[in-house]
Amino acid sequence: MSARLIDLLARLAPRERGLIGLLVFAILPAALWFGALVPLQERRDAAEASLTEARALQSWVTSRAAEMATLAATDNTGPRAPIGLSALEQSLIEADLRSALAGLANRSGGGIELRFDVVDFAQLMEWLSAQDPAWGYDITSLRLDSGEEPGLVAAELLLAPQS
């Protein structure tokens, strides 16, 4: 096999041998690098970012659960009257979240629907944590979808009056 390859290369002109050498030693490794290794690295980076985001969310949920356990033990005043749509909007303005709000609507039965297309996750969760004990609503549905950039999410909340 190698004798046939040597004969084939011997019959070629020096310029042709140089082009084959360039192909074998420069172009093929570059094609392998850009065609296979770079996409693998990009997928790995995306997976690591997703894992970091998931760990941050898990940490936040764990700390909120611990906080809620302490609040449940100390705050037994019962249901509160809902604060209303305008007070809820005012709290969003104070938290600098009003500009990120994409939808705010009353629902039948006194509930409220909020939608954020792109919002900072930490800022939204701080606002929720500050509002939850006194606003008179229970979160019946919370949907978070990760955004294009790390730390940004799309969020949908359904609030119902506390019963």
Tab-separated table of N, CA, C and O in Angstrom, residues 49-161:
chain	number	residue	atom	x	y	z
A	49	ALA	N	-23.408	27.001	30.909
A	49	ALA	CA	-24.214	28.172	31.272
A	49	ALA	C	-25.592	27.749	31.752
A	49	ALA	O	-26.109	28.294	32.734
A	50	SER	N	-26.170	26.760	31.106
A	50	SER	CA	-27.479	26.256	31.518
A	50	SER	C	-27.393	25.613	32.901
A	50	SER	O	-28.283	25.799	33.739
A	51	LEU	N	-26.333	24.872	33.148
A	51	LEU	CA	-26.147	24.253	34.460
A	51	LEU	C	-25.977	25.313	35.542
A	51	LEU	O	-26.566	25.206	36.625
A	52	THR	N	-25.216	26.354	35.275
A	52	THR	CA	-25.025	27.444	36.236
A	52	THR	C	-26.358	28.117	36.550
A	52	THR	O	-26.667	28.403	37.712
A	53	GLU	N	-27.160	28.350	35.514
A	53	GLU	CA	-28.474	28.973	35.710
A	53	GLU	C	-29.394	28.068	36.525
A	53	GLU	O	-30.103	28.537	37.420
A	54	ALA	N	-29.365	26.775	36.245
A	54	ALA	CA	-30.201	25.834	36.989
A	54	ALA	C	-29.776	25.771	38.455
A	54	ALA	O	-30.626	25.706	39.356
A	55	ARG	N	-28.486	25.806	38.703
A	55	ARG	CA	-28.002	25.784	40.089
A	55	ARG	C	-28.392	27.062	40.835
A	55	ARG	O	-28.739	27.022	42.010
A	56	ALA	N	-28.346	28.205	40.136
A	56	ALA	CA	-28.768	29.463	40.757
A	56	ALA	C	-30.254	29.425	41.089
A	56	ALA	O	-30.671	29.862	42.161
A	57	LEU	N	-31.053	28.882	40.189
A	57	LEU	CA	-32.491	28.764	40.429
A	57	LEU	C	-32.758	27.823	41.594
A	57	LEU	O	-33.586	28.115	42.458
A	58	GLN	N	-32.056	26.711	41.646
A	58	GLN	CA	-32.237	25.770	42.747
A	58	GLN	C	-31.853	26.411	44.079
A	58	GLN	O	-32.550	26.250	45.082
A	59	SER	N	-30.781	27.168	44.091
A	59	SER	CA	-30.363	27.859	45.311
A	59	SER	C	-31.410	28.872	45.751
A	59	SER	O	-31.746	28.965	46.939
A	60	TRP	N	-31.954	29.619	44.784
A	60	TRP	CA	-32.976	30.609	45.118
A	60	TRP	C	-34.227	29.929	45.665
A	60	TRP	O	-34.784	30.380	46.664
A	61	VAL	N	-34.659	28.854	45.030
A	61	VAL	CA	-35.860	28.142	45.490
A	61	VAL	C	-35.636	27.585	46.892
A	61	VAL	O	-36.521	27.682	47.757
A	62	THR	N	-34.473	27.037	47.148
A	62	THR	CA	-34.172	26.486	48.472
A	62	THR	C	-34.201	27.580	49.536
A	62	THR	O	-34.786	27.402	50.610
A	63	SER	N	-33.600	28.728	49.238
A	63	SER	CA	-33.589	29.807	50.227
A	63	SER	C	-34.987	30.377	50.429
A	63	SER	O	-35.369	30.734	51.548
A	64	ARG	N	-35.796	30.464	49.359
A	64	ARG	CA	-37.181	30.949	49.501
A	64	ARG	C	-38.012	29.958	50.301
A	64	ARG	O	-38.865	30.348	51.093
A	65	ALA	N	-37.788	28.663	50.117
A	65	ALA	CA	-38.530	27.661	50.885
A	65	ALA	C	-38.189	27.766	52.370
A	65	ALA	O	-39.073	27.675	53.228
A	66	ALA	N	-36.919	27.983	52.671
A	66	ALA	CA	-36.526	28.158	54.068
A	66	ALA	C	-37.131	29.432	54.649
A	66	ALA	O	-37.601	29.449	55.797
A	67	GLU	N	-37.134	30.489	53.849
A	67	GLU	CA	-37.729	31.751	54.287
A	67	GLU	C	-39.232	31.593	54.527
A	67	GLU	O	-39.771	32.099	55.504
A	68	MET	N	-39.897	30.897	53.630
A	68	MET	CA	-41.340	30.686	53.772
A	68	MET	C	-41.654	29.838	55.003
A	68	MET	O	-42.681	30.035	55.650
A	69	ALA	N	-40.792	28.889	55.316
A	69	ALA	CA	-41.011	28.067	56.508
A	69	ALA	C	-40.960	28.926	57.771
A	69	ALA	O	-41.768	28.751	58.679
A	70	THR	N	-40.027	29.886	57.805
A	70	THR	CA	-39.959	30.760	58.975
A	70	THR	C	-41.128	31.740	58.999
A	70	THR	O	-41.652	32.059	60.059
A	71	LEU	N	-41.549	32.220	57.822
A	71	LEU	CA	-42.693	33.133	57.776
A	71	LEU	C	-43.977	32.430	58.168
A	71	LEU	O	-44.831	33.008	58.850
A	72	ALA	N	-44.141	31.195	57.740
A	72	ALA	CA	-45.355	30.458	58.077
A	72	ALA	C	-45.464	30.245	59.585
A	72	ALA	O	-46.557	30.255	60.131
A	73	ALA	N	-44.325	30.094	60.235
A	73	ALA	CA	-44.343	29.877	61.680
A	73	ALA	C	-44.651	31.171	62.438
A	73	ALA	O	-45.244	31.133	63.523
A	74	THR	N	-44.286	32.327	61.904
A	74	THR	CA	-44.463	33.574	62.644
A	74	THR	C	-45.666	34.400	62.194
A	74	THR	O	-46.177	35.203	62.948
A	75	ASP	N	-46.113	34.216	60.953
A	75	ASP	CA	-47.164	35.067	60.410
A	75	ASP	C	-48.439	34.260	60.209
A	75	ASP	O	-48.693	33.729	59.156
A	76	ASN	N	-49.256	34.206	61.228
A	76	ASN	CA	-50.512	33.471	61.155
A	76	ASN	C	-51.694	34.417	61.234
A	76	ASN	O	-52.695	34.129	61.879
A	77	THR	N	-51.613	35.540	60.578
A	77	THR	CA	-52.703	36.516	60.645
A	77	THR	C	-53.836	36.164	59.701
A	77	THR	O	-54.866	36.818	59.718
A	78	GLY	N	-53.659	35.146	58.862
A	78	GLY	CA	-54.710	34.738	57.953
A	78	GLY	C	-54.649	35.509	56.647
A	78	GLY	O	-53.763	36.314	56.414
A	79	PRO	N	-55.634	35.266	55.805
A	79	PRO	CA	-55.642	35.934	54.504
A	79	PRO	C	-55.803	37.444	54.632
A	79	PRO	O	-56.465	37.934	55.534
A	80	ARG	N	-55.189	38.142	53.721
A	80	ARG	CA	-55.299	39.592	53.679
A	80	ARG	C	-56.089	39.989	52.450
A	80	ARG	O	-56.177	39.249	51.483
A	81	ALA	N	-56.623	41.182	52.475
A	81	ALA	CA	-57.349	41.683	51.310
A	81	ALA	C	-56.357	41.968	50.190
A	81	ALA	O	-55.287	42.518	50.438
A	82	PRO	N	-56.680	41.594	48.956
A	82	PRO	CA	-55.772	41.860	47.831
A	82	PRO	C	-55.539	43.358	47.673
A	82	PRO	O	-56.427	44.170	47.892
A	83	ILE	N	-54.330	43.718	47.244
A	83	ILE	CA	-53.959	45.132	47.170
A	83	ILE	C	-54.519	45.822	45.939
A	83	ILE	O	-54.554	47.036	45.889
A	84	GLY	N	-54.946	45.092	44.941
A	84	GLY	CA	-55.533	45.704	43.754
A	84	GLY	C	-54.531	45.922	42.648
A	84	GLY	O	-53.322	45.929	42.856
A	85	LEU	N	-55.061	46.126	41.468
A	85	LEU	CA	-54.240	46.247	40.264
A	85	LEU	C	-53.354	47.493	40.283
A	85	LEU	O	-52.181	47.441	39.945
A	86	SER	N	-53.889	48.627	40.726
A	86	SER	CA	-53.096	49.861	40.714
A	86	SER	C	-51.974	49.808	41.753
A	86	SER	O	-50.868	50.282	41.496
A	87	ALA	N	-52.248	49.234	42.914
A	87	ALA	CA	-51.185	49.101	43.923
A	87	ALA	C	-50.107	48.136	43.462
A	87	ALA	O	-48.915	48.349	43.716
A	88	LEU	N	-50.518	47.090	42.771
A	88	LEU	CA	-49.550	46.144	42.229
A	88	LEU	C	-48.675	46.821	41.177
A	88	LEU	O	-47.453	46.659	41.166
A	89	GLU	N	-49.286	47.628	40.319
A	89	GLU	CA	-48.531	48.360	39.311
A	89	GLU	C	-47.592	49.375	39.961
A	89	GLU	O	-46.455	49.556	39.518
A	90	GLN	N	-48.027	50.011	41.023
A	90	GLN	CA	-47.169	50.965	41.730
A	90	GLN	C	-45.956	50.254	42.327
A	90	GLN	O	-44.839	50.776	42.293
A	91	SER	N	-46.166	49.048	42.858
A	91	SER	CA	-45.023	48.300	43.396
A	91	SER	C	-44.053	47.907	42.288
A	91	SER	O	-42.839	47.860	42.506
A	92	LEU	N	-44.564	47.640	41.085
A	92	LEU	CA	-43.691	47.352	39.946
A	92	LEU	C	-42.883	48.589	39.555
A	92	LEU	O	-41.701	48.485	39.209
A	93	ILE	N	-43.505	49.741	39.605
A	93	ILE	CA	-42.797	50.992	39.297
A	93	ILE	C	-41.688	51.228	40.314
A	93	ILE	O	-40.562	51.584	39.959
A	94	GLU	N	-41.995	51.038	41.597
A	94	GLU	CA	-40.994	51.234	42.647
A	94	GLU	C	-39.826	50.260	42.511
A	94	GLU	O	-38.696	50.588	42.854
A	95	ALA	N	-40.103	49.048	42.014
A	95	ALA	CA	-39.044	48.049	41.843
A	95	ALA	C	-38.355	48.184	40.488
A	95	ALA	O	-37.502	47.369	40.143
A	96	ASP	N	-38.728	49.209	39.711
A	96	ASP	CA	-38.172	49.460	38.383
A	96	ASP	C	-38.411	48.277	37.436
A	96	ASP	O	-37.565	47.922	36.631
A	97	LEU	N	-39.588	47.658	37.559
A	97	LEU	CA	-39.961	46.547	36.699
A	97	LEU	C	-41.092	46.896	35.734
A	97	LEU	O	-41.469	46.086	34.904
A	98	ARG	N	-41.660	48.081	35.863
A	98	ARG	CA	-42.813	48.434	35.037
A	98	ARG	C	-42.461	48.428	33.553
A	98	ARG	O	-43.249	48.009	32.717
A	99	SER	N	-41.262	48.859	33.208
A	99	SER	CA	-40.869	48.899	31.796
A	99	SER	C	-40.727	47.493	31.211
A	99	SER	O	-40.868	47.304	30.012
A	100	ALA	N	-40.452	46.500	32.041
A	100	ALA	CA	-40.298	45.124	31.561
A	100	ALA	C	-41.638	44.398	31.471
A	100	ALA	O	-41.722	43.325	30.873
A	101	LEU	N	-42.681	44.976	32.052
A	101	LEU	CA	-43.992	44.342	32.070
A	101	LEU	C	-44.612	44.370	30.676
A	101	LEU	O	-44.729	45.423	30.068
A	102	ALA	N	-45.000	43.198	30.174
A	102	ALA	CA	-45.601	43.114	28.840
A	102	ALA	C	-47.118	42.995	28.918
A	102	ALA	O	-47.811	43.334	27.975
A	103	GLY	N	-47.628	42.511	30.042
A	103	GLY	CA	-49.069	42.363	30.186
A	103	GLY	C	-49.482	42.358	31.644
A	103	GLY	O	-48.849	41.728	32.478
A	104	LEU	N	-50.550	43.090	31.950
A	104	LEU	CA	-51.096	43.161	33.304
A	104	LEU	C	-52.605	43.228	33.141
A	104	LEU	O	-53.122	44.188	32.573
A	105	ALA	N	-53.296	42.190	33.608
A	105	ALA	CA	-54.740	42.141	33.374
A	105	ALA	C	-55.462	41.499	34.550
A	105	ALA	O	-54.917	40.630	35.226
A	106	ASN	N	-56.693	41.957	34.771
A	106	ASN	CA	-57.572	41.319	35.741
A	106	ASN	C	-58.096	40.019	35.157
A	106	ASN	O	-58.342	39.917	33.965
A	107	ARG	N	-58.271	39.044	36.008
A	107	ARG	CA	-58.877	37.773	35.607
A	107	ARG	C	-60.201	37.617	36.322
A	107	ARG	O	-60.446	38.282	37.331
A	108	SER	N	-61.015	36.764	35.829
A	108	SER	CA	-62.299	36.524	36.502
A	108	SER	C	-62.035	35.947	37.888
A	108	SER	O	-61.093	35.205	38.102
A	109	GLY	N	-62.863	36.309	38.831
A	109	GLY	CA	-62.687	35.838	40.201
A	109	GLY	C	-61.725	36.679	41.013
A	109	GLY	O	-61.336	36.301	42.113
A	110	GLY	N	-61.306	37.821	40.488
A	110	GLY	CA	-60.437	38.716	41.243
A	110	GLY	C	-58.959	38.451	41.084
A	110	GLY	O	-58.151	39.077	41.754
A	111	GLY	N	-58.574	37.549	40.222
A	111	GLY	CA	-57.162	37.254	40.025
A	111	GLY	C	-56.507	38.254	39.089
A	111	GLY	O	-57.161	39.081	38.462
A	112	ILE	N	-55.190	38.166	39.009
A	112	ILE	CA	-54.404	39.052	38.160
A	112	ILE	C	-53.424	38.205	37.366
A	112	ILE	O	-52.846	37.243	37.881
A	113	GLU	N	-53.230	38.602	36.110
A	113	GLU	CA	-52.267	37.942	35.248
A	113	GLU	C	-51.173	38.944	34.898
A	113	GLU	O	-51.454	40.046	34.454
A	114	LEU	N	-49.921	38.543	35.118
A	114	LEU	CA	-48.764	39.376	34.779
A	114	LEU	C	-47.911	38.622	33.774
A	114	LEU	O	-47.722	37.413	33.902
A	115	ARG	N	-47.341	39.352	32.807
A	115	ARG	CA	-46.469	38.735	31.810
A	115	ARG	C	-45.271	39.655	31.564
A	115	ARG	O	-45.437	40.849	31.334
A	116	PHE	N	-44.109	39.077	31.644
A	116	PHE	CA	-42.853	39.771	31.345
A	116	PHE	C	-42.204	39.027	30.188
A	116	PHE	O	-41.960	37.828	30.290
A	117	ASP	N	-41.940	39.724	29.081
A	117	ASP	CA	-41.272	39.075	27.949
A	117	ASP	C	-39.779	38.925	28.203
A	117	ASP	O	-39.209	37.878	27.946
A	118	VAL	N	-39.138	39.973	28.707
A	118	VAL	CA	-37.717	39.927	29.051
A	118	VAL	C	-37.539	40.710	30.343
A	118	VAL	O	-37.815	41.904	30.396
A	119	VAL	N	-37.083	40.009	31.386
A	119	VAL	CA	-36.896	40.655	32.681
A	119	VAL	C	-35.701	40.013	33.381
A	119	VAL	O	-35.415	38.826	33.178
A	120	ASP	N	-35.012	40.792	34.186
A	120	ASP	CA	-33.894	40.277	34.974
A	120	ASP	C	-34.443	39.347	36.055
A	120	ASP	O	-35.307	39.734	36.835
A	121	PHE	N	-33.947	38.118	36.079
A	121	PHE	CA	-34.449	37.101	37.010
A	121	PHE	C	-34.301	37.541	38.465
A	121	PHE	O	-35.249	37.457	39.248
A	122	ALA	N	-33.134	38.017	38.830
A	122	ALA	CA	-32.888	38.397	40.225
A	122	ALA	C	-33.795	39.552	40.650
A	122	ALA	O	-34.351	39.542	41.755
A	123	GLN	N	-33.970	40.523	39.776
A	123	GLN	CA	-34.811	41.673	40.096
A	123	GLN	C	-36.278	41.245	40.257
A	123	GLN	O	-36.965	41.695	41.188
A	124	LEU	N	-36.742	40.361	39.392
A	124	LEU	CA	-38.116	39.862	39.495
A	124	LEU	C	-38.324	39.081	40.786
A	124	LEU	O	-39.332	39.257	41.482
A	125	MET	N	-37.377	38.249	41.137
A	125	MET	CA	-37.518	37.432	42.341
A	125	MET	C	-37.431	38.284	43.613
A	125	MET	O	-38.117	38.003	44.591
A	126	GLU	N	-36.611	39.323	43.587
A	126	GLU	CA	-36.571	40.239	44.734
A	126	GLU	C	-37.919	40.923	44.906
A	126	GLU	O	-38.420	41.072	46.018
A	127	TRP	N	-38.529	41.343	43.802
A	127	TRP	CA	-39.838	41.989	43.867
A	127	TRP	C	-40.888	41.011	44.389
A	127	TRP	O	-41.691	41.364	45.258
A	128	LEU	N	-40.879	39.777	43.890
A	128	LEU	CA	-41.834	38.778	44.366
A	128	LEU	C	-41.650	38.501	45.855
A	128	LEU	O	-42.623	38.389	46.601
A	129	SER	N	-40.418	38.395	46.278
A	129	SER	CA	-40.144	38.122	47.697
A	129	SER	C	-40.617	39.266	48.582
A	129	SER	O	-41.132	39.043	49.672
A	130	ALA	N	-40.459	40.486	48.120
A	130	ALA	CA	-40.875	41.646	48.919
A	130	ALA	C	-42.393	41.769	48.953
A	130	ALA	O	-42.967	42.200	49.950
A	131	GLN	N	-43.082	41.408	47.882
A	131	GLN	CA	-44.528	41.585	47.794
A	131	GLN	C	-45.305	40.467	48.471
A	131	GLN	O	-46.371	40.703	49.026
A	132	ASP	N	-44.819	39.280	48.400
A	132	ASP	CA	-45.598	38.105	48.761
A	132	ASP	C	-46.243	38.128	50.138
A	132	ASP	O	-47.410	37.804	50.251
A	133	PRO	N	-45.579	38.519	51.217
A	133	PRO	CA	-46.244	38.411	52.516
A	133	PRO	C	-47.456	39.334	52.680
A	133	PRO	O	-48.387	38.993	53.388
A	134	ALA	N	-47.489	40.468	52.024
A	134	ALA	CA	-48.524	41.450	52.344
A	134	ALA	C	-49.470	41.785	51.204
A	134	ALA	O	-50.366	42.573	51.388
A	135	TRP	N	-49.323	41.227	50.059
A	135	TRP	CA	-50.112	41.698	48.936
A	135	TRP	C	-51.490	41.073	48.822
A	135	TRP	O	-52.313	41.519	48.033
A	136	GLY	N	-51.755	39.990	49.553
A	136	GLY	CA	-53.091	39.395	49.563
A	136	GLY	C	-53.369	38.457	48.411
A	136	GLY	O	-54.530	38.136	48.151
A	137	TYR	N	-52.340	38.002	47.710
A	137	TYR	CA	-52.523	37.076	46.593
A	137	TYR	C	-51.691	35.822	46.816
A	137	TYR	O	-50.649	35.860	47.453
A	138	ASP	N	-52.175	34.735	46.263
A	138	ASP	CA	-51.393	33.506	46.172
A	138	ASP	C	-50.965	33.350	44.722
A	138	ASP	O	-51.747	33.630	43.806
A	139	ILE	N	-49.742	32.900	44.524
A	139	ILE	CA	-49.263	32.651	43.165
A	139	ILE	C	-49.788	31.271	42.774
A	139	ILE	O	-49.357	30.262	43.316
A	140	THR	N	-50.735	31.240	41.845
A	140	THR	CA	-51.302	29.960	41.421
A	140	THR	C	-50.521	29.349	40.268
A	140	THR	O	-50.566	28.142	40.073
A	141	SER	N	-49.812	30.186	39.518
A	141	SER	CA	-49.014	29.678	38.405
A	141	SER	C	-47.838	30.619	38.196
A	141	SER	O	-48.001	31.831	38.174
A	142	LEU	N	-46.661	30.036	38.056
A	142	LEU	CA	-45.447	30.797	37.766
A	142	LEU	C	-44.689	30.033	36.705
A	142	LEU	O	-44.302	28.888	36.903
A	143	ARG	N	-44.502	30.658	35.561
A	143	ARG	CA	-43.770	30.023	34.468
A	143	ARG	C	-42.594	30.908	34.102
A	143	ARG	O	-42.754	32.096	33.834
A	144	LEU	N	-41.407	30.306	34.111
A	144	LEU	CA	-40.182	31.015	33.751
A	144	LEU	C	-39.537	30.305	32.570
A	144	LEU	O	-39.376	29.089	32.591
A	145	ASP	N	-39.187	31.065	31.556
A	145	ASP	CA	-38.448	30.547	30.407
A	145	ASP	C	-37.162	31.347	30.301
A	145	ASP	O	-37.195	32.580	30.360
A	146	SER	N	-36.050	30.648	30.124
A	146	SER	CA	-34.771	31.354	30.057
A	146	SER	C	-34.714	32.213	28.807
A	146	SER	O	-35.243	31.870	27.762
A	147	GLY	N	-34.058	33.351	28.957
A	147	GLY	CA	-33.925	34.290	27.852
A	147	GLY	C	-32.680	34.019	27.034
A	147	GLY	O	-31.947	33.061	27.283
A	148	GLU	N	-32.442	34.883	26.068
A	148	GLU	CA	-31.284	34.720	25.195
A	148	GLU	C	-29.986	35.015	25.923
A	148	GLU	O	-28.953	34.424	25.629
A	149	GLU	N	-30.020	35.925	26.882
A	149	GLU	CA	-28.824	36.266	27.632
A	149	GLU	C	-28.923	35.676	29.038
A	149	GLU	O	-30.015	35.554	29.580
A	150	PRO	N	-27.799	35.324	29.640
A	150	PRO	CA	-27.837	34.788	31.002
A	150	PRO	C	-28.437	35.805	31.977
A	150	PRO	O	-28.163	36.996	31.904
A	151	GLY	N	-29.281	35.333	32.866
A	151	GLY	CA	-29.889	36.182	33.876
A	151	GLY	C	-31.206	36.797	33.451
A	151	GLY	O	-31.896	37.384	34.265
A	152	LEU	N	-31.562	36.672	32.177
A	152	LEU	CA	-32.825	37.213	31.693
A	152	LEU	C	-33.811	36.076	31.469
A	152	LEU	O	-33.437	35.005	31.007
A	153	VAL	N	-35.083	36.310	31.825
A	153	VAL	CA	-36.118	35.303	31.673
A	153	VAL	C	-37.381	35.942	31.111
A	153	VAL	O	-37.560	37.154	31.168
A	154	ALA	N	-38.242	35.087	30.607
A	154	ALA	CA	-39.616	35.469	30.288
A	154	ALA	C	-40.467	34.852	31.393
A	154	ALA	O	-40.256	33.691	31.755
A	155	ALA	N	-41.390	35.613	31.955
A	155	ALA	CA	-42.150	35.122	33.102
A	155	ALA	C	-43.640	35.381	32.920
A	155	ALA	O	-44.034	36.412	32.378
A	156	GLU	N	-44.435	34.424	33.377
A	156	GLU	CA	-45.880	34.571	33.419
A	156	GLU	C	-46.344	34.187	34.814
A	156	GLU	O	-45.953	33.133	35.314
A	157	LEU	N	-47.137	35.042	35.439
A	157	LEU	CA	-47.642	34.792	36.783
A	157	LEU	C	-49.151	34.893	36.770
A	157	LEU	O	-49.723	35.795	36.154
A	158	LEU	N	-49.797	33.997	37.484
A	158	LEU	CA	-51.220	34.083	37.725
A	158	LEU	C	-51.401	34.214	39.225
A	158	LEU	O	-50.898	33.393	40.005
A	159	LEU	N	-52.084	35.267	39.648
A	159	LEU	CA	-52.302	35.532	41.054
A	159	LEU	C	-53.782	35.381	41.348
A	159	LEU	O	-54.624	35.815	40.580
A	160	ALA	N	-54.088	34.768	42.467
A	160	ALA	CA	-55.462	34.624	42.918
A	160	ALA	C	-55.559	35.189	44.332
A	160	ALA	O	-54.604	35.067	45.117
A	161	PRO	N	-56.679	35.809	44.698
A	161	PRO	CA	-56.826	36.318	46.066
A	161	PRO	C	-56.645	35.193	47.092
A	161	PRO	O	-57.055	34.063	46.845
